[in-house]
Amino acid sequence: MADGRDEDFAEFVLARTPALLRFAYLVTGDAHLAEDLTQEALVRAHRKWSSIVGDNGPEPYVRKIIMRQYLSWRRLGSSTEIPVAAVPDGPARQGDGSDVVERDALWTMLASLTRMQRAVVVLRYYEDLADEEIAQLLGVRRATVRVHAFHALATLRAALAAAPTQEARA
Amino acid sequence: MSDSSAVETRLRAMLERHAGDAPTGAGMLTAVRHVSRRRARRRRVAVAGLLAVMVCATSGLGVAFWWPPVGPGPAEPAASATTVALIAGPTTITVPFTLPPPDGYLGPLVTIVAGRPVLTFTSEKYASLGAITVTLVADLAEVPPAARSGDSTRRDWTEAGGDEVERLWWLPLDGQWLRVASPARYPEAALTRFRSGLTRVPMRLPAPMLFDLVPEGFVLDNLDVDRATFCPPGVQPGTATAGKLVVTWAKPRPADRPANGQSMVEGPTTAGGLTTVTITSDAGTTSVQVPAEVPLSAGDLLRFAAGVHH
């Protein structure tokens, strides 16, 4: 890659990686998987940089790759990592932990959705994309997006009704 | 407010909250460049190999890759249950903690020494002082009793190291210990802020040397930009190289650079109980040495060596 294009790419990665990771993390619910998917999408973008820098910029391409990987992902093993020492059991401590338990109720419920439903939820309610844009990103029809959104909200509403005390404190 | 809009409102708020828990992406650009270069190199090697086969098949002309047909090279062992297989290699190193860089420092760069990660933070601002290193201690006996019994996060003592005086700190990490070595003239308040940033969240960092393929069951116990060792099953991790698969890398001298951007392969050859293969390309010279008794076929040894890069 020529120096100028490489600088453009580096600038894009440095500027947009945090946003791409937030997007990937909300879609997957897994920090390491989010890093894997984002890294892979950026590697592919790096290779095709000249052809994807169009009027809309490279970001839609990168997000599309993240989404498609996520929707087709089965199980990424740990073969891409070098574990060098025992990882401590349990999650990191943040405060006394009680705040995490309370605010995680709806987050946990999100995990019960199908991947397509979860993707639609994140794109609609975090990225604030219109259904038409979501449909383009996911490669489906707009009506399909609306169906997924409807079922996702119905599932979450039912789950919240079943566990009102937990989420009410969130 | 209807049920639907109430759920939507809560969804927006929850997603906004959790977005802050996403990883920061420190080191992403480096990792992406590493992987991208590795794949580009793999494509070039694959294309070169395909061309070599085609040229050999059609005209018998010589090609840049050469494989000694006879002589000192080891015989290809027959496939058996004991033959070591190659599996996909690692691209990152996961350490079981997170430490943001100290004020004025960059990094960390991660290496592995005797099976333990060592993080090195470097600085232009404090270049005259030197680096700050963090080592996951392998043996509890290395931790001074005073640090183990008292408030172990306080400064423990200083020790002489040439003209510089090094300051050592010992940080507990769930039954393990981190040894932090810093220049004594680095501001103590900044060092205190640095150590207070320690969390138990595992952190993934780009490996200083990359391997497309690694022998299955071998343990990577030493890794730096120019050297790596893998322990075959039964060999204990440590700093010694005896009995291990050893990889060394160096920038090629101009005279050694192969023509036409192709790679040159020497070996495998066996002498003194060691089998060696060397690959030289524009990017560098990679040498791999393995005890002859390790059941790694000559073909796999070449594939392993061809997959080593930065």
Tab-separated table of C-alpha atoms in Angstrom:
chain	number	residue	atom	x	y	z
A	1	MET	CA	0.000	0.000	0.000
A	2	ALA	CA	1.377	3.418	-0.956
A	3	ASP	CA	2.446	5.657	1.892
A	4	GLY	CA	-0.357	8.179	1.405
A	5	ARG	CA	-3.046	5.534	1.433
A	6	ASP	CA	-1.419	3.846	4.403
A	7	GLU	CA	-1.512	7.117	6.296
A	8	ASP	CA	-5.185	7.491	5.411
A	9	PHE	CA	-5.846	3.999	6.652
A	10	ALA	CA	-3.925	4.585	9.889
A	11	GLU	CA	-5.839	7.796	10.459
A	12	PHE	CA	-9.124	5.982	9.924
A	13	VAL	CA	-8.212	3.153	12.306
A	14	LEU	CA	-7.040	5.486	15.046
A	15	ALA	CA	-10.093	7.716	14.719
A	16	ARG	CA	-12.825	5.130	14.262
A	17	THR	CA	-11.681	2.022	16.143
A	18	PRO	CA	-13.306	3.027	19.450
A	19	ALA	CA	-16.669	3.572	17.739
A	20	LEU	CA	-16.370	0.354	15.748
A	21	LEU	CA	-15.513	-1.556	18.908
A	22	ARG	CA	-18.480	-0.089	20.775
A	23	PHE	CA	-20.699	-1.156	17.900
A	24	ALA	CA	-19.187	-4.651	17.747
A	25	TYR	CA	-19.315	-5.041	21.512
A	26	LEU	CA	-23.000	-4.142	21.728
A	27	VAL	CA	-23.809	-6.483	18.856
A	28	THR	CA	-21.844	-9.431	20.227
A	29	GLY	CA	-21.917	-8.821	23.981
A	30	ASP	CA	-18.357	-10.157	24.145
A	31	ALA	CA	-15.314	-7.878	24.366
A	32	HIS	CA	-12.844	-10.351	22.890
A	33	LEU	CA	-15.149	-11.357	20.060
A	34	ALA	CA	-15.750	-7.672	19.357
A	35	GLU	CA	-12.003	-7.153	19.062
A	36	ASP	CA	-11.647	-10.193	16.794
A	37	LEU	CA	-14.452	-9.126	14.475
A	38	THR	CA	-13.276	-5.518	14.316
A	39	GLN	CA	-9.692	-6.520	13.687
A	40	GLU	CA	-10.713	-8.899	10.906
A	41	ALA	CA	-12.924	-6.257	9.307
A	42	LEU	CA	-10.102	-3.719	9.427
A	43	VAL	CA	-7.642	-6.211	7.934
A	44	ARG	CA	-9.999	-6.755	5.017
A	45	ALA	CA	-10.512	-3.011	4.686
A	46	HIS	CA	-6.736	-2.536	4.652
A	47	ARG	CA	-6.422	-4.857	1.689
A	48	LYS	CA	-9.192	-3.188	-0.286
A	49	TRP	CA	-8.596	0.333	0.934
A	50	SER	CA	-8.321	1.968	-2.483
A	51	SER	CA	-11.600	0.556	-3.686
A	52	ILE	CA	-13.712	1.200	-0.576
A	53	VAL	CA	-12.795	4.836	-0.041
A	54	GLY	CA	-15.754	6.232	-1.933
A	55	ASP	CA	-18.377	8.871	-1.323
A	56	ASN	CA	-19.596	7.149	1.832
A	57	GLY	CA	-16.130	6.484	3.179
A	58	PRO	CA	-14.850	3.099	4.358
A	59	GLU	CA	-16.906	2.864	7.536
A	60	PRO	CA	-20.064	1.322	6.015
A	61	TYR	CA	-17.882	-1.369	4.468
A	62	VAL	CA	-16.188	-2.124	7.787
A	63	ARG	CA	-19.493	-2.260	9.654
A	64	LYS	CA	-20.939	-4.554	7.027
A	65	ILE	CA	-17.999	-6.928	7.424
A	66	ILE	CA	-18.405	-6.892	11.204
A	67	MET	CA	-22.104	-7.675	10.881
A	68	ARG	CA	-21.645	-10.444	8.342
A	69	GLN	CA	-18.930	-12.083	10.391
A	70	TYR	CA	-21.102	-11.892	13.474
A	71	LEU	CA	-24.126	-13.376	11.750
A	72	SER	CA	-22.095	-16.233	10.287
A	73	TRP	CA	-19.832	-16.727	13.280
A	74	ARG	CA	-19.927	-20.157	14.836
A	75	ARG	CA	-17.112	-20.324	17.266
A	76	LEU	CA	-13.793	-18.578	17.108
A	77	GLY	CA	-11.406	-20.699	19.086
A	78	SER	CA	-8.548	-19.319	21.072
A	79	SER	CA	-5.994	-20.425	18.496
A	80	THR	CA	-5.309	-16.803	17.601
A	81	GLU	CA	-4.072	-16.026	21.084
A	82	ILE	CA	-1.000	-16.992	23.033
A	83	PRO	CA	-2.104	-17.638	26.617
A	84	VAL	CA	0.998	-16.954	28.676
A	85	ALA	CA	-0.182	-17.354	32.227
A	86	ALA	CA	-3.207	-18.413	34.180
A	87	VAL	CA	-6.064	-15.998	33.731
A	88	PRO	CA	-7.666	-15.229	37.081
A	89	ASP	CA	-11.077	-16.717	37.667
A	90	GLY	CA	-14.105	-14.513	37.518
A	91	PRO	CA	-14.662	-11.067	36.097
A	92	ALA	CA	-12.775	-7.940	37.042
A	93	ARG	CA	-13.922	-6.197	40.165
A	94	GLN	CA	-15.633	-2.863	39.639
A	95	GLY	CA	-16.805	-1.279	42.860
A	96	ASP	CA	-18.650	-3.659	45.135
A	97	GLY	CA	-20.401	-5.286	42.190
A	98	SER	CA	-23.967	-4.535	43.196
A	99	ASP	CA	-24.377	-1.790	40.608
A	100	VAL	CA	-23.283	-4.178	37.886
A	101	VAL	CA	-25.862	-6.771	38.872
A	102	GLU	CA	-28.677	-4.241	38.800
A	103	ARG	CA	-27.912	-2.603	35.510
A	104	ASP	CA	-27.157	-5.884	33.740
A	105	ALA	CA	-30.712	-7.197	33.759
A	106	LEU	CA	-31.744	-5.821	30.377
A	107	TRP	CA	-28.244	-6.477	29.005
A	108	THR	CA	-28.623	-10.135	29.968
A	109	MET	CA	-32.023	-10.274	28.347
A	110	LEU	CA	-30.476	-8.988	25.139
A	111	ALA	CA	-28.463	-12.201	25.009
A	112	SER	CA	-31.675	-14.194	24.710
A	113	LEU	CA	-32.428	-12.650	21.312
A	114	THR	CA	-31.379	-14.224	18.056
A	115	ARG	CA	-28.312	-12.680	16.452
A	116	MET	CA	-30.353	-10.996	13.757
A	117	GLN	CA	-32.749	-9.584	16.327
A	118	ARG	CA	-29.900	-8.306	18.458
A	119	ALA	CA	-28.209	-6.746	15.453
A	120	VAL	CA	-31.423	-4.966	14.512
A	121	VAL	CA	-31.866	-3.719	18.085
A	122	VAL	CA	-28.344	-2.278	18.234
A	123	LEU	CA	-28.527	-0.713	14.796
A	124	ARG	CA	-31.930	0.802	15.520
A	125	TYR	CA	-31.559	1.936	19.112
A	126	TYR	CA	-27.839	2.622	19.453
A	127	GLU	CA	-26.795	3.604	15.948
A	128	ASP	CA	-30.173	5.241	15.237
A	129	LEU	CA	-30.262	3.863	11.706
A	130	ALA	CA	-33.457	3.828	9.671
A	131	ASP	CA	-34.912	0.447	8.772
A	132	GLU	CA	-33.876	0.955	5.154
A	133	GLU	CA	-30.257	1.479	6.183
A	134	ILE	CA	-30.368	-1.511	8.503
A	135	ALA	CA	-31.770	-3.636	5.690
A	136	GLN	CA	-28.899	-2.619	3.415
A	137	LEU	CA	-26.332	-3.352	6.097
A	138	LEU	CA	-27.769	-6.773	6.890
A	139	GLY	CA	-28.577	-7.666	3.301
A	140	VAL	CA	-32.269	-8.252	3.950
A	141	ARG	CA	-35.544	-6.530	3.054
A	142	ARG	CA	-36.928	-3.666	5.110
A	143	ALA	CA	-39.957	-5.735	6.055
A	144	THR	CA	-37.625	-8.367	7.488
A	145	VAL	CA	-35.965	-5.743	9.655
A	146	ARG	CA	-39.332	-4.665	11.015
A	147	VAL	CA	-40.291	-8.253	11.771
A	148	HIS	CA	-37.044	-8.824	13.677
A	149	ALA	CA	-37.504	-5.595	15.600
A	150	PHE	CA	-41.058	-6.504	16.486
A	151	HIS	CA	-40.105	-9.938	17.795
A	152	ALA	CA	-37.090	-8.561	19.666
A	153	LEU	CA	-39.178	-5.952	21.474
A	154	ALA	CA	-41.854	-8.528	22.248
A	155	THR	CA	-39.253	-10.866	23.746
A	156	LEU	CA	-37.689	-8.117	25.843
A	157	ARG	CA	-41.062	-6.810	26.983
A	158	ALA	CA	-42.073	-10.297	28.103
A	159	ALA	CA	-38.758	-10.801	29.888
A	160	LEU	CA	-39.048	-7.480	31.671
A	161	ALA	CA	-42.557	-8.301	32.760
A	162	ALA	CA	-41.313	-11.560	34.218
A	163	ALA	CA	-38.480	-9.875	36.109
A	164	PRO	CA	-39.771	-6.425	37.017
A	165	THR	CA	-37.907	-5.963	40.264
A	166	GLN	CA	-34.444	-6.445	38.841
A	167	GLU	CA	-34.675	-4.130	35.878
A	168	ALA	CA	-36.740	-1.549	37.675
A	169	ARG	CA	-33.659	-0.719	39.744
A	170	ALA	CA	-31.426	-0.402	36.688
B	1	MET	CA	-45.867	6.014	27.587
B	2	SER	CA	-46.762	2.728	25.834
B	3	ASP	CA	-45.071	-0.539	26.693
B	4	SER	CA	-43.177	-0.494	23.413
B	5	SER	CA	-41.830	3.003	23.757
B	6	ALA	CA	-40.937	2.344	27.396
B	7	VAL	CA	-38.907	-0.694	26.368
B	8	GLU	CA	-37.319	1.281	23.555
B	9	THR	CA	-36.343	4.072	25.921
B	10	ARG	CA	-34.784	1.633	28.354
B	11	LEU	CA	-33.032	-0.126	25.513
B	12	ARG	CA	-31.433	3.104	24.324
B	13	ALA	CA	-30.281	3.967	27.828
B	14	MET	CA	-28.930	0.465	28.486
B	15	LEU	CA	-27.028	0.334	25.187
B	16	GLU	CA	-25.541	3.759	25.844
B	17	ARG	CA	-24.377	2.608	29.299
B	18	HIS	CA	-22.835	-0.623	28.080
B	19	ALA	CA	-21.103	1.011	25.115
B	20	GLY	CA	-18.700	2.381	27.690
B	21	ASP	CA	-17.646	-1.161	28.580
B	22	ALA	CA	-16.367	-1.850	25.072
B	23	PRO	CA	-12.635	-2.484	24.676
B	24	THR	CA	-10.571	0.566	23.850
B	25	GLY	CA	-8.752	-0.903	20.894
B	26	ALA	CA	-5.284	-0.020	22.124
B	27	GLY	CA	-2.828	-1.580	19.711
B	28	MET	CA	-5.470	-2.250	17.052
B	29	LEU	CA	-3.563	-0.480	14.286
B	30	THR	CA	-0.420	-2.474	15.042
B	31	ALA	CA	-2.354	-5.738	15.156
B	32	VAL	CA	-4.167	-5.001	11.901
B	33	ARG	CA	-0.926	-4.158	10.131
B	34	HIS	CA	0.715	-7.321	11.445
B	35	VAL	CA	-2.073	-9.570	10.256
B	36	SER	CA	-2.407	-7.741	6.967
B	37	ARG	CA	1.296	-8.056	6.235
B	38	ARG	CA	1.219	-11.710	7.211
B	39	ARG	CA	-1.607	-12.450	4.814
B	40	ALA	CA	0.037	-10.488	2.025
B	41	ARG	CA	3.206	-12.457	2.560
B	42	ARG	CA	1.280	-15.719	2.639
B	43	ARG	CA	-0.350	-14.825	-0.663
B	44	ARG	CA	3.014	-14.013	-2.198
B	45	VAL	CA	4.491	-17.291	-0.968
B	46	ALA	CA	1.498	-19.219	-2.278
B	47	VAL	CA	1.716	-17.555	-5.647
B	48	ALA	CA	5.465	-18.070	-5.810
B	49	GLY	CA	5.026	-21.722	-4.893
B	50	LEU	CA	2.353	-22.201	-7.510
B	51	LEU	CA	4.505	-20.536	-10.135
B	52	ALA	CA	7.439	-22.699	-9.107
B	53	VAL	CA	5.402	-25.853	-9.536
B	54	MET	CA	4.083	-24.663	-12.891
B	55	VAL	CA	7.534	-23.732	-14.147
B	56	CYS	CA	9.008	-27.023	-13.004
B	57	ALA	CA	6.192	-28.973	-14.544
B	58	THR	CA	6.292	-27.227	-17.885
B	59	SER	CA	9.907	-26.407	-18.575
B	60	GLY	CA	12.153	-27.823	-15.925
B	61	LEU	CA	13.708	-24.407	-15.352
B	62	GLY	CA	15.177	-23.506	-11.955
B	63	VAL	CA	13.100	-21.474	-9.546
B	64	ALA	CA	13.811	-19.283	-6.574
B	65	PHE	CA	12.642	-21.909	-4.093
B	66	TRP	CA	14.896	-24.899	-3.998
B	67	TRP	CA	14.664	-28.081	-1.998
B	68	PRO	CA	17.758	-30.248	-1.642
B	69	PRO	CA	16.715	-33.568	-3.124
B	70	VAL	CA	19.410	-35.676	-1.510
B	71	GLY	CA	22.344	-35.359	0.810
B	72	PRO	CA	22.279	-33.986	4.309
B	73	GLY	CA	18.567	-33.365	4.453
B	74	PRO	CA	16.596	-35.651	6.747
B	75	ALA	CA	14.463	-38.316	5.218
B	76	GLU	CA	10.786	-37.507	5.303
B	77	PRO	CA	9.415	-39.674	8.100
B	78	ALA	CA	6.484	-41.834	7.317
B	79	ALA	CA	3.236	-40.414	8.572
B	80	SER	CA	2.386	-41.939	11.885
B	81	ALA	CA	0.426	-41.220	15.004
B	82	THR	CA	3.521	-39.678	16.584
B	83	THR	CA	4.211	-37.180	13.795
B	84	VAL	CA	3.708	-33.630	15.008
B	85	ALA	CA	0.964	-31.766	13.167
B	86	LEU	CA	0.931	-28.050	12.442
B	87	ILE	CA	-1.948	-25.895	13.584
B	88	ALA	CA	-2.815	-22.223	13.120
B	89	GLY	CA	-0.450	-19.981	15.027
B	90	PRO	CA	-1.199	-17.148	17.429
B	91	THR	CA	-1.415	-13.486	16.478
B	92	THR	CA	-1.745	-11.975	19.914
B	93	ILE	CA	-0.498	-12.548	23.440
B	94	THR	CA	-3.017	-12.493	26.255
B	95	VAL	CA	-1.748	-11.385	29.626
B	96	PRO	CA	-3.985	-11.886	32.674
B	97	PHE	CA	-4.064	-8.235	33.670
B	98	THR	CA	-4.346	-4.742	32.256
B	99	LEU	CA	-1.945	-1.894	32.983
B	100	PRO	CA	-2.360	1.398	31.121
B	101	PRO	CA	0.936	3.087	30.183
B	102	PRO	CA	2.617	5.241	32.837
B	103	ASP	CA	2.493	9.003	32.304
B	104	GLY	CA	4.910	9.971	29.551
B	105	TYR	CA	5.393	6.385	28.392
B	106	LEU	CA	4.090	4.386	25.425
B	107	GLY	CA	3.351	0.751	24.973
B	108	PRO	CA	3.499	-1.799	26.215
B	109	LEU	CA	5.554	-4.058	24.027
B	110	VAL	CA	5.134	-7.622	25.180
B	111	THR	CA	7.676	-10.413	25.129
B	112	ILE	CA	7.744	-13.832	26.773
B	113	VAL	CA	10.633	-14.951	28.953
B	114	ALA	CA	10.666	-18.488	30.345
B	115	GLY	CA	6.934	-18.759	29.789
B	116	ARG	CA	6.072	-15.509	31.524
B	117	PRO	CA	5.027	-12.237	29.895
B	118	VAL	CA	7.182	-9.142	30.248
B	119	LEU	CA	5.681	-5.775	29.370
B	120	THR	CA	8.036	-2.981	28.404
B	121	PHE	CA	6.943	0.640	28.383
B	122	THR	CA	9.214	3.078	26.561
B	123	SER	CA	9.302	6.835	26.482
B	124	GLU	CA	10.743	9.629	24.405
B	125	LYS	CA	10.096	12.095	27.197
B	126	TYR	CA	11.999	9.959	29.695
B	127	ALA	CA	14.384	8.367	27.191
B	128	SER	CA	17.350	9.274	29.360
B	129	LEU	CA	15.841	7.390	32.294
B	130	GLY	CA	15.085	4.128	30.535
B	131	ALA	CA	12.154	1.782	30.182
B	132	ILE	CA	9.656	0.580	32.750
B	133	THR	CA	9.180	-3.176	32.747
B	134	VAL	CA	6.484	-5.324	34.302
B	135	THR	CA	7.107	-9.038	34.761
B	136	LEU	CA	4.713	-11.716	35.903
B	137	VAL	CA	6.795	-13.451	38.566
B	138	ALA	CA	7.222	-17.175	37.997
B	139	ASP	CA	8.408	-18.198	41.433
B	140	LEU	CA	7.036	-16.893	44.727
B	141	ALA	CA	10.547	-17.121	46.134
B	142	GLU	CA	11.474	-14.216	43.863
B	143	VAL	CA	9.128	-11.981	45.838
B	144	PRO	CA	10.829	-10.580	48.938
B	145	PRO	CA	9.215	-11.712	52.202
B	146	ALA	CA	8.775	-8.077	53.202
B	147	ALA	CA	6.643	-7.484	50.151
B	148	ARG	CA	4.651	-10.657	50.707
B	149	SER	CA	3.846	-9.968	54.324
B	150	GLY	CA	3.244	-6.233	54.334
B	151	ASP	CA	1.486	-3.663	52.252
B	152	SER	CA	2.871	-5.055	49.078
B	153	THR	CA	1.810	-2.223	46.851
B	154	ARG	CA	4.179	0.232	48.518
B	155	ARG	CA	7.659	0.820	47.243
B	156	ASP	CA	9.838	-1.925	48.585
B	157	TRP	CA	13.408	-0.907	48.052
B	158	THR	CA	15.923	0.328	45.572
B	159	GLU	CA	18.946	-1.432	44.254
B	160	ALA	CA	22.013	-0.353	42.346
B	161	GLY	CA	22.298	-1.098	38.659
B	162	GLY	CA	25.372	0.546	37.177
B	163	ASP	CA	25.055	4.304	37.256
B	164	GLU	CA	21.320	4.090	37.428
B	165	VAL	CA	19.332	3.158	40.467
B	166	GLU	CA	16.366	0.959	39.774
B	167	ARG	CA	13.213	1.081	41.829
B	168	LEU	CA	11.268	-2.152	42.336
B	169	TRP	CA	7.636	-2.560	43.227
B	170	TRP	CA	5.720	-5.744	43.857
B	171	LEU	CA	2.040	-5.899	43.028
B	172	PRO	CA	-0.210	-8.818	44.055
B	173	LEU	CA	-2.453	-10.340	41.421
B	174	ASP	CA	-4.679	-13.073	42.800
B	175	GLY	CA	-1.979	-15.336	44.130
B	176	GLN	CA	0.526	-14.230	41.532
B	177	TRP	CA	2.867	-11.241	41.635
B	178	LEU	CA	3.965	-8.562	39.257
B	179	ARG	CA	7.449	-7.120	39.493
B	180	VAL	CA	7.605	-3.509	38.324
B	181	ALA	CA	11.047	-2.111	37.617
B	182	SER	CA	11.290	1.603	36.953
B	183	PRO	CA	14.044	4.194	36.764
B	184	ALA	CA	14.513	5.678	40.212
B	185	ARG	CA	14.289	9.210	38.848
B	186	TYR	CA	10.829	8.624	37.381
B	187	PRO	CA	8.389	10.681	39.512
B	188	GLU	CA	7.043	8.597	42.358
B	189	ALA	CA	3.579	10.121	42.119
B	190	ALA	CA	3.372	9.089	38.465
B	191	LEU	CA	4.489	5.599	39.372
B	192	THR	CA	1.823	5.421	42.046
B	193	ARG	CA	-0.824	6.400	39.492
B	194	PHE	CA	0.576	3.756	37.153
B	195	ARG	CA	0.351	0.883	39.614
B	196	SER	CA	-3.119	1.946	40.731
B	197	GLY	CA	-4.273	1.342	37.150
B	198	LEU	CA	-3.740	-2.409	37.502
B	199	THR	CA	-6.886	-4.473	36.919
B	200	ARG	CA	-7.511	-8.174	36.528
B	201	VAL	CA	-9.009	-7.758	33.065
B	202	PRO	CA	-6.992	-9.843	30.571
B	203	MET	CA	-5.320	-7.760	27.871
B	204	ARG	CA	-4.424	-8.872	24.352
B	205	LEU	CA	-1.321	-7.458	22.753
B	206	PRO	CA	0.268	-7.943	19.320
B	207	ALA	CA	2.970	-10.602	19.306
B	208	PRO	CA	6.442	-9.322	18.364
B	209	MET	CA	6.948	-12.274	16.013
B	210	LEU	CA	4.122	-14.033	14.187
B	211	PHE	CA	3.674	-17.659	13.219
B	212	ASP	CA	1.203	-18.780	10.563
B	213	LEU	CA	1.600	-22.350	11.792
B	214	VAL	CA	2.930	-23.892	14.998
B	215	PRO	CA	3.601	-27.514	16.012
B	216	GLU	CA	0.630	-28.852	17.887
B	217	GLY	CA	1.324	-29.471	21.563
B	218	PHE	CA	4.476	-27.348	21.643
B	219	VAL	CA	4.619	-24.568	24.259
B	220	LEU	CA	5.938	-21.155	23.278
B	221	ASP	CA	8.146	-20.209	26.242
B	222	ASN	CA	10.351	-17.416	24.892
B	223	LEU	CA	9.383	-14.785	22.357
B	224	ASP	CA	10.996	-11.555	21.270
B	225	VAL	CA	11.313	-9.675	18.005
B	226	ASP	CA	14.308	-11.726	16.880
B	227	ARG	CA	14.073	-14.993	18.785
B	228	ALA	CA	11.527	-17.575	19.904
B	229	THR	CA	11.633	-21.028	21.425
B	230	PHE	CA	9.004	-23.746	21.552
B	231	CYS	CA	9.101	-26.612	24.051
B	232	PRO	CA	8.203	-30.019	22.646
B	233	PRO	CA	6.032	-32.097	24.987
B	234	GLY	CA	8.054	-33.123	28.036
B	235	VAL	CA	10.513	-30.217	27.862
B	236	GLN	CA	10.184	-27.705	30.681
B	237	PRO	CA	9.850	-24.003	29.847
B	238	GLY	CA	12.873	-21.884	30.721
B	239	THR	CA	15.480	-19.670	29.187
B	240	ALA	CA	17.634	-22.560	27.911
B	241	THR	CA	17.352	-23.698	24.292
B	242	ALA	CA	18.407	-27.346	24.657
B	243	GLY	CA	15.813	-29.770	23.334
B	244	LYS	CA	13.652	-26.978	21.929
B	245	LEU	CA	12.585	-25.713	18.551
B	246	VAL	CA	14.490	-22.430	18.179
B	247	VAL	CA	13.581	-19.633	15.778
B	248	THR	CA	15.914	-16.719	15.069
B	249	TRP	CA	15.295	-13.785	12.793
B	250	ALA	CA	17.576	-11.082	11.450
B	251	LYS	CA	17.440	-8.372	8.849
B	252	PRO	CA	19.249	-9.593	5.738
B	253	ARG	CA	22.508	-8.032	4.690
B	254	PRO	CA	22.219	-6.392	1.254
B	255	ALA	CA	24.486	-9.055	-0.199
B	256	ASP	CA	22.183	-11.786	1.089
B	257	ARG	CA	19.005	-10.367	-0.357
B	258	PRO	CA	17.578	-12.745	-2.959
B	259	ALA	CA	17.034	-11.507	-6.481
B	260	ASN	CA	13.601	-10.655	-7.843
B	261	GLY	CA	12.057	-10.390	-4.413
B	262	GLN	CA	11.782	-14.172	-4.148
B	263	SER	CA	12.581	-16.226	-1.075
B	264	MET	CA	15.557	-18.571	-0.851
B	265	VAL	CA	15.395	-21.749	1.213
B	266	GLU	CA	18.429	-23.564	2.586
B	267	GLY	CA	17.870	-26.935	4.121
B	268	PRO	CA	16.621	-28.754	5.944
B	269	THR	CA	20.036	-30.060	6.880
B	270	THR	CA	20.944	-32.211	9.865
B	271	ALA	CA	24.190	-32.001	11.799
B	272	GLY	CA	25.074	-32.623	15.405
B	273	GLY	CA	21.625	-33.928	16.192
B	274	LEU	CA	19.948	-30.721	15.024
B	275	THR	CA	17.921	-30.125	11.891
B	276	THR	CA	18.103	-26.598	10.507
B	277	VAL	CA	16.299	-24.695	7.780
B	278	THR	CA	16.916	-21.088	6.760
B	279	ILE	CA	14.690	-18.886	4.626
B	280	THR	CA	15.937	-15.545	3.335
B	281	SER	CA	13.656	-12.952	1.817
B	282	ASP	CA	13.650	-9.190	1.447
B	283	ALA	CA	12.019	-8.963	4.853
B	284	GLY	CA	14.597	-10.940	6.785
B	285	THR	CA	16.402	-14.192	7.379
B	286	THR	CA	14.576	-16.783	9.446
B	287	SER	CA	16.413	-19.797	10.821
B	288	VAL	CA	14.661	-22.680	12.501
B	289	GLN	CA	16.520	-25.324	14.441
B	290	VAL	CA	14.952	-28.378	15.994
B	291	PRO	CA	16.358	-31.529	17.630
B	292	ALA	CA	16.497	-34.250	14.991
B	293	GLU	CA	14.501	-36.608	17.200
B	294	VAL	CA	11.464	-34.320	17.184
B	295	PRO	CA	9.013	-35.986	14.804
B	296	LEU	CA	8.432	-32.942	12.627
B	297	SER	CA	8.551	-33.792	8.939
B	298	ALA	CA	10.884	-31.871	6.622
B	299	GLY	CA	7.887	-30.513	4.753
B	300	ASP	CA	6.224	-29.289	7.927
B	301	LEU	CA	9.487	-27.776	9.136
B	302	LEU	CA	9.672	-25.774	5.912
B	303	ARG	CA	6.051	-24.750	6.178
B	304	PHE	CA	6.619	-23.652	9.760
B	305	ALA	CA	9.698	-21.618	8.798
B	306	ALA	CA	7.913	-20.021	5.828
B	307	GLY	CA	5.183	-18.829	8.165
B	308	VAL	CA	7.468	-16.887	10.507
B	309	HIS	CA	7.357	-13.115	10.076
B	310	HIS	CA	6.847	-9.781	11.751
